[in-house]
Short mmCIF file of N, CA, C and O in Angstrom, two decimals:
data_model
loop_
_atom_site.label_atom_id
_atom_site.label_comp_id
_atom_site.label_asym_id
_atom_site.label_seq_id
_atom_site.Cartn_x
_atom_site.Cartn_y
_atom_site.Cartn_z
N UNK A 1137 37.94 2.08 0.83
CA UNK A 1137 36.46 2.66 0.31
C UNK A 1137 36.08 3.64 1.45
O UNK A 1137 36.08 3.24 2.66
N UNK A 1138 35.47 4.89 0.97
CA UNK A 1138 34.87 5.55 1.92
C UNK A 1138 33.71 5.26 2.59
O UNK A 1138 32.91 4.44 2.02
N UNK A 1139 33.60 5.40 4.02
CA UNK A 1139 32.19 5.03 4.57
C UNK A 1139 31.03 5.76 4.20
O UNK A 1139 31.20 6.92 3.79
N UNK A 1140 29.91 4.84 4.02
CA UNK A 1140 28.55 5.61 3.66
C UNK A 1140 28.05 6.50 4.70
O UNK A 1140 28.33 6.50 5.85
N UNK A 1141 27.61 7.80 4.03
CA UNK A 1141 27.32 8.77 5.15
C UNK A 1141 25.84 8.60 5.19
O UNK A 1141 25.00 8.39 4.28
N UNK A 1142 25.31 9.17 6.49
CA UNK A 1142 24.09 8.84 6.65
C UNK A 1142 23.22 10.16 6.18
O UNK A 1142 23.91 11.24 6.42
N UNK A 1143 22.15 10.07 5.67
CA UNK A 1143 21.27 11.22 5.13
C UNK A 1143 20.78 11.93 6.55
O UNK A 1143 20.45 11.52 7.61
N UNK A 1144 21.27 13.33 6.59
CA UNK A 1144 20.73 14.17 7.66
C UNK A 1144 19.61 14.54 7.71
O UNK A 1144 19.00 15.24 6.61
N UNK A 1145 18.82 14.76 8.71
CA UNK A 1145 17.37 15.29 8.63
C UNK A 1145 17.24 16.29 9.53
O UNK A 1145 17.87 16.12 10.62
N UNK A 1146 16.62 17.42 9.38
CA UNK A 1146 16.43 18.48 10.45
C UNK A 1146 15.54 17.71 11.44
O UNK A 1146 14.52 17.02 11.65
N UNK A 1147 16.15 17.97 12.72
CA UNK A 1147 15.59 17.67 13.85
C UNK A 1147 13.90 18.16 14.27
O UNK A 1147 13.65 19.31 13.71
N UNK A 1148 13.14 17.31 14.82
CA UNK A 1148 11.69 17.82 14.92
C UNK A 1148 11.67 19.23 15.24
O UNK A 1148 10.48 20.04 15.12
N UNK A 1149 12.20 19.69 16.65
CA UNK A 1149 11.83 20.83 17.02
C UNK A 1149 12.10 22.04 16.18
O UNK A 1149 11.63 23.17 16.08
N UNK A 1150 13.16 21.72 15.44
CA UNK A 1150 13.51 22.90 14.36
C UNK A 1150 12.60 22.77 13.16
O UNK A 1150 12.32 23.79 12.87
N UNK A 1151 11.97 21.73 12.82
CA UNK A 1151 10.90 21.75 11.73
C UNK A 1151 9.85 22.25 12.29
O UNK A 1151 8.98 23.02 11.57
N UNK A 1152 9.29 22.37 13.75
CA UNK A 1152 8.48 22.93 14.24
C UNK A 1152 8.57 24.49 14.17
O UNK A 1152 7.59 25.33 14.09
N UNK A 1153 9.67 24.95 14.35
CA UNK A 1153 10.06 26.44 14.34
C UNK A 1153 10.27 26.99 13.17
O UNK A 1153 9.95 28.12 12.74
N UNK A 1154 9.91 26.14 11.98
CA UNK A 1154 9.47 26.78 10.58
C UNK A 1154 8.26 27.18 10.58
O UNK A 1154 7.96 28.31 9.55
N UNK A 1155 7.38 27.08 11.58
CA UNK A 1155 6.02 27.61 11.43
C UNK A 1155 6.17 28.94 12.38
O UNK A 1155 5.01 29.69 12.27
N UNK A 1156 7.24 29.29 13.03
CA UNK A 1156 7.26 30.40 13.75
C UNK A 1156 7.16 31.84 13.08
O UNK A 1156 6.43 32.54 13.58
N UNK A 1157 7.83 32.13 12.06
CA UNK A 1157 7.45 33.41 11.37
C UNK A 1157 5.93 33.69 10.85
O UNK A 1157 5.35 34.71 11.22
N UNK A 1158 5.37 32.69 10.32
CA UNK A 1158 3.90 32.78 10.04
C UNK A 1158 2.92 33.02 11.37
O UNK A 1158 1.92 33.71 11.45
N UNK A 1159 3.19 32.31 12.25
CA UNK A 1159 2.49 32.19 13.63
C UNK A 1159 2.84 33.62 14.32
O UNK A 1159 1.90 34.28 14.62
N UNK A 1160 4.32 34.11 14.23
CA UNK A 1160 4.39 35.42 14.83
C UNK A 1160 3.49 36.64 13.96
O UNK A 1160 3.12 37.55 14.65
N UNK A 1161 3.62 36.33 12.49
CA UNK A 1161 2.90 37.48 11.74
C UNK A 1161 1.55 37.59 12.45
O UNK A 1161 0.84 38.64 12.45
N UNK A 1162 0.90 36.41 12.36
CA UNK A 1162 -0.59 36.29 12.89
C UNK A 1162 -0.69 36.88 14.11
O UNK A 1162 -1.56 37.63 14.34
N UNK A 1163 0.17 36.58 14.96
CA UNK A 1163 0.02 37.22 16.46
C UNK A 1163 0.15 38.51 16.43
O UNK A 1163 -0.42 39.20 17.22
N UNK A 1164 0.84 39.40 15.60
CA UNK A 1164 1.33 40.84 15.55
C UNK A 1164 -0.02 41.44 14.85
O UNK A 1164 -0.43 42.31 15.41
N UNK A 1165 -0.58 40.55 14.08
CA UNK A 1165 -1.86 41.18 13.53
C UNK A 1165 -3.20 41.06 14.45
O UNK A 1165 -3.72 42.02 14.41
N UNK A 1166 -3.07 40.10 15.27
CA UNK A 1166 -4.09 39.99 16.20
C UNK A 1166 -4.17 41.02 17.10
O UNK A 1166 -5.03 41.65 17.67
N UNK A 1167 -2.98 40.87 18.11
CA UNK A 1167 -2.57 41.74 19.34
C UNK A 1167 -1.39 42.28 19.08
O UNK A 1167 -0.45 41.82 19.70
N UNK A 1168 -1.09 43.62 18.47
CA UNK A 1168 -0.02 44.41 18.34
C UNK A 1168 0.66 44.69 19.68
O UNK A 1168 1.86 44.75 19.85
N UNK A 1169 -0.09 44.96 20.83
CA UNK A 1169 0.29 45.34 21.97
C UNK A 1169 1.27 44.19 22.83
O UNK A 1169 2.01 44.71 23.43
N UNK A 1170 0.68 43.07 22.76
CA UNK A 1170 1.30 42.10 23.26
C UNK A 1170 2.12 41.32 22.26
O UNK A 1170 2.29 39.85 22.54
N UNK A 1171 2.73 41.70 21.17
CA UNK A 1171 3.44 41.06 20.36
C UNK A 1171 4.73 40.23 20.85
O UNK A 1171 4.92 39.10 20.35
N UNK A 1172 5.69 41.12 21.75
CA UNK A 1172 6.78 40.26 22.11
C UNK A 1172 6.52 39.20 23.00
O UNK A 1172 7.29 38.17 22.76
N UNK A 1173 5.72 39.32 24.03
CA UNK A 1173 5.28 38.27 24.70
C UNK A 1173 4.87 36.93 24.03
O UNK A 1173 5.11 35.86 24.24
N UNK A 1174 3.84 37.51 23.21
CA UNK A 1174 3.14 36.15 22.45
C UNK A 1174 3.95 35.67 21.33
O UNK A 1174 3.92 34.37 21.04
N UNK A 1175 4.94 36.37 20.68
CA UNK A 1175 5.95 35.75 19.92
C UNK A 1175 6.88 34.60 20.41
O UNK A 1175 7.15 33.81 20.08
N UNK A 1176 7.22 35.26 21.50
CA UNK A 1176 8.33 34.50 22.50
C UNK A 1176 7.60 33.29 22.96
O UNK A 1176 8.25 32.18 22.97
N UNK A 1177 6.52 33.39 23.25
CA UNK A 1177 5.56 32.12 23.84
C UNK A 1177 5.38 31.16 22.87
O UNK A 1177 5.03 29.92 22.91
N UNK A 1178 5.03 31.70 21.41
CA UNK A 1178 4.61 30.75 20.52
C UNK A 1178 5.61 30.04 20.19
O UNK A 1178 5.77 28.84 19.82
N UNK A 1179 7.06 30.70 20.22
CA UNK A 1179 8.35 29.90 19.79
C UNK A 1179 8.59 28.82 20.88
O UNK A 1179 8.96 27.75 20.43
N UNK A 1180 8.31 29.07 22.15
CA UNK A 1180 8.34 28.04 23.11
C UNK A 1180 7.47 26.87 22.91
O UNK A 1180 8.00 25.87 23.18
N UNK A 1181 6.34 27.19 22.55
CA UNK A 1181 5.28 26.30 22.41
C UNK A 1181 5.46 25.40 21.09
O UNK A 1181 5.41 24.21 21.14
N UNK A 1182 5.90 26.01 20.24
CA UNK A 1182 6.31 25.32 18.91
C UNK A 1182 7.46 24.37 18.94
O UNK A 1182 7.28 23.21 18.71
N UNK A 1183 8.54 24.73 19.84
CA UNK A 1183 9.69 23.83 19.93
C UNK A 1183 9.15 22.70 21.03
O UNK A 1183 9.71 21.54 20.74
N UNK A 1184 8.38 22.94 21.97
CA UNK A 1184 7.65 21.80 22.92
C UNK A 1184 7.05 20.94 21.85
O UNK A 1184 7.13 19.67 22.42
N UNK A 1185 6.22 21.50 21.37
CA UNK A 1185 5.13 20.46 20.44
C UNK A 1185 6.19 19.66 19.53
O UNK A 1185 5.79 18.49 19.23
N UNK A 1186 7.19 20.26 18.85
CA UNK A 1186 8.21 19.65 18.07
C UNK A 1186 9.02 18.53 18.72
O UNK A 1186 9.26 17.52 18.20
N UNK A 1187 9.10 18.80 19.98
CA UNK A 1187 9.91 17.97 20.87
C UNK A 1187 9.19 16.60 21.44
O UNK A 1187 9.35 15.44 21.39
N UNK A 1188 7.77 16.73 21.58
CA UNK A 1188 6.80 15.97 22.13
C UNK A 1188 6.25 15.12 21.19
O UNK A 1188 5.92 13.84 21.36
N UNK A 1189 5.57 15.91 20.20
CA UNK A 1189 4.63 15.25 19.31
C UNK A 1189 5.46 13.85 18.73
O UNK A 1189 4.64 12.81 18.55
N UNK A 1190 6.58 13.99 18.12
CA UNK A 1190 7.43 12.68 17.55
C UNK A 1190 7.63 11.54 18.67
O UNK A 1190 7.18 10.52 18.30
N UNK A 1191 7.78 11.80 19.82
CA UNK A 1191 7.68 11.00 21.07
C UNK A 1191 6.47 10.01 20.98
O UNK A 1191 6.22 8.96 21.45
N UNK A 1192 5.29 10.95 21.01
CA UNK A 1192 4.03 10.38 21.57
C UNK A 1192 3.87 9.53 20.19
O UNK A 1192 3.07 8.64 20.44
N UNK A 1193 3.79 9.99 19.08
CA UNK A 1193 3.40 9.31 17.79
C UNK A 1193 4.33 7.98 17.91
O UNK A 1193 3.81 6.80 17.38
N UNK A 1194 5.45 7.92 18.41
CA UNK A 1194 6.29 6.94 18.08
C UNK A 1194 5.75 5.81 19.39
O UNK A 1194 5.74 4.61 19.02
N UNK A 1195 5.34 6.23 20.55
CA UNK A 1195 4.84 5.46 21.42
C UNK A 1195 3.51 4.79 21.11
O UNK A 1195 3.15 3.62 21.28
N UNK A 1196 2.58 5.67 20.42
CA UNK A 1196 1.43 5.19 20.14
C UNK A 1196 1.58 4.11 18.87
O UNK A 1196 0.87 3.12 18.88
N UNK A 1197 2.66 4.14 17.93
CA UNK A 1197 2.57 3.24 17.05
C UNK A 1197 3.27 1.80 17.50
O UNK A 1197 3.16 0.92 16.87
N UNK A 1198 4.12 2.05 18.65
CA UNK A 1198 4.62 0.90 19.19
C UNK A 1198 3.69 0.35 20.21
O UNK A 1198 3.88 -0.78 20.14
N UNK A 1199 2.75 0.83 20.74
CA UNK A 1199 1.96 0.14 21.61
C UNK A 1199 0.73 -0.82 20.81
O UNK A 1199 0.11 -1.50 21.66
N UNK A 1200 0.57 -0.46 19.56
CA UNK A 1200 -0.77 -1.15 18.96
C UNK A 1200 0.10 -2.68 18.74
O UNK A 1200 1.05 -2.72 18.30
N UNK A 1201 -0.83 -3.51 19.26
CA UNK A 1201 -0.60 -4.91 18.86
C UNK A 1201 -0.61 -5.43 17.45
O UNK A 1201 -1.59 -4.70 16.69
N UNK A 1202 0.03 -6.04 16.93
CA UNK A 1202 0.21 -6.85 15.56
C UNK A 1202 -1.09 -7.44 15.38
O UNK A 1202 -1.63 -8.19 16.08
N UNK A 1203 -1.68 -7.09 14.30
CA UNK A 1203 -2.90 -7.80 13.89
C UNK A 1203 -2.47 -9.11 13.53
O UNK A 1203 -1.63 -9.26 12.47
N UNK A 1204 -3.17 -10.12 13.58
CA UNK A 1204 -2.84 -11.64 13.28
C UNK A 1204 -3.21 -11.64 11.74
O UNK A 1204 -4.46 -11.31 11.30
N UNK A 1205 -2.72 -12.30 10.75
CA UNK A 1205 -2.86 -12.24 9.54
C UNK A 1205 -3.72 -13.42 9.18
O UNK A 1205 -3.69 -14.61 9.98
N UNK A 1206 -4.90 -13.25 8.82
CA UNK A 1206 -5.66 -14.42 8.15
C UNK A 1206 -5.12 -15.33 7.32
O UNK A 1206 -4.15 -15.11 6.48
N UNK A 1207 -5.18 -16.51 7.51
CA UNK A 1207 -4.60 -17.55 6.62
C UNK A 1207 -5.50 -18.14 5.57
O UNK A 1207 -5.62 -18.98 5.18
N UNK A 1208 -6.25 -17.21 5.02
CA UNK A 1208 -7.14 -17.43 4.02
C UNK A 1208 -6.42 -16.80 2.61
O UNK A 1208 -7.35 -16.63 1.76
N UNK A 1209 -5.13 -16.81 2.45
CA UNK A 1209 -4.68 -16.31 1.28
C UNK A 1209 -4.74 -17.18 0.36
O UNK A 1209 -4.86 -18.46 0.38
N UNK A 1210 -4.74 -16.73 -1.03
CA UNK A 1210 -4.92 -17.65 -2.04
C UNK A 1210 -3.53 -18.66 -2.08
O UNK A 1210 -2.57 -17.99 -2.25
N UNK A 1211 -3.68 -19.74 -2.68
CA UNK A 1211 -2.40 -20.66 -2.90
C UNK A 1211 -2.53 -21.18 -4.29
O UNK A 1211 -3.55 -21.30 -4.78
N UNK A 1212 -1.40 -21.53 -4.71
CA UNK A 1212 -1.26 -22.29 -5.95
C UNK A 1212 -0.46 -23.25 -5.93
O UNK A 1212 0.56 -23.60 -5.36
N UNK A 1213 -1.15 -24.60 -6.36
CA UNK A 1213 -0.46 -25.71 -6.36
C UNK A 1213 0.00 -26.14 -7.60
O UNK A 1213 -0.50 -26.17 -8.45
N UNK A 1214 1.42 -26.31 -7.85
CA UNK A 1214 2.05 -26.73 -8.87
C UNK A 1214 2.10 -28.29 -9.01
O UNK A 1214 2.31 -28.94 -8.01
N UNK A 1215 1.99 -28.55 -10.23
CA UNK A 1215 2.07 -30.14 -10.49
C UNK A 1215 3.53 -30.54 -10.16
O UNK A 1215 4.44 -29.79 -10.46
N UNK A 1216 3.66 -31.67 -9.83
CA UNK A 1216 4.84 -32.44 -9.57
C UNK A 1216 5.50 -32.89 -10.95
O UNK A 1216 4.89 -33.60 -11.79
N UNK A 1217 6.53 -32.45 -11.41
CA UNK A 1217 7.29 -33.09 -12.57
C UNK A 1217 8.44 -33.83 -11.98
O UNK A 1217 9.42 -33.43 -11.73
N UNK A 1218 8.63 -34.75 -12.88
CA UNK A 1218 9.45 -35.78 -12.70
C UNK A 1218 10.59 -35.58 -14.02
O UNK A 1218 10.18 -35.77 -15.06
N UNK A 1219 11.73 -35.42 -13.57
CA UNK A 1219 12.72 -35.06 -14.70
C UNK A 1219 13.59 -36.69 -14.65
O UNK A 1219 14.16 -37.11 -13.76
N UNK A 1220 13.70 -37.40 -15.90
CA UNK A 1220 14.41 -38.72 -16.16
C UNK A 1220 16.01 -38.18 -15.97
O UNK A 1220 16.40 -37.35 -16.71
N UNK A 1221 16.75 -39.02 -15.25
CA UNK A 1221 18.27 -38.71 -15.11
C UNK A 1221 18.82 -39.41 -16.39
O UNK A 1221 18.47 -40.20 -17.15
N UNK A 1222 19.72 -38.56 -17.07
CA UNK A 1222 20.14 -38.65 -18.13
C UNK A 1222 21.17 -40.00 -18.07
O UNK A 1222 21.86 -40.20 -17.02
N UNK A 1223 21.37 -41.02 -19.01
CA UNK A 1223 22.32 -42.13 -19.00
C UNK A 1223 23.53 -42.00 -19.41
O UNK A 1223 23.97 -41.09 -19.74
#
């Protein structure tokens, strides 16, 4: 039997780079003279954000203490049924 393959997901820094074309377009429209430097800087910033934000969110989720569940959930009491043994 063939081993199960794990689904592959795009790493977070690459997902952040998906914003790069739009960001580069806006930067060129705002400051065309500084386009080369600003496009390169925006790519570096997006990769850094893509690498750092998942780590930060994972740490924030892990650091929260679990809330105790209140024990006032509704309960159902079932009547006891006695079954006679067959002779």
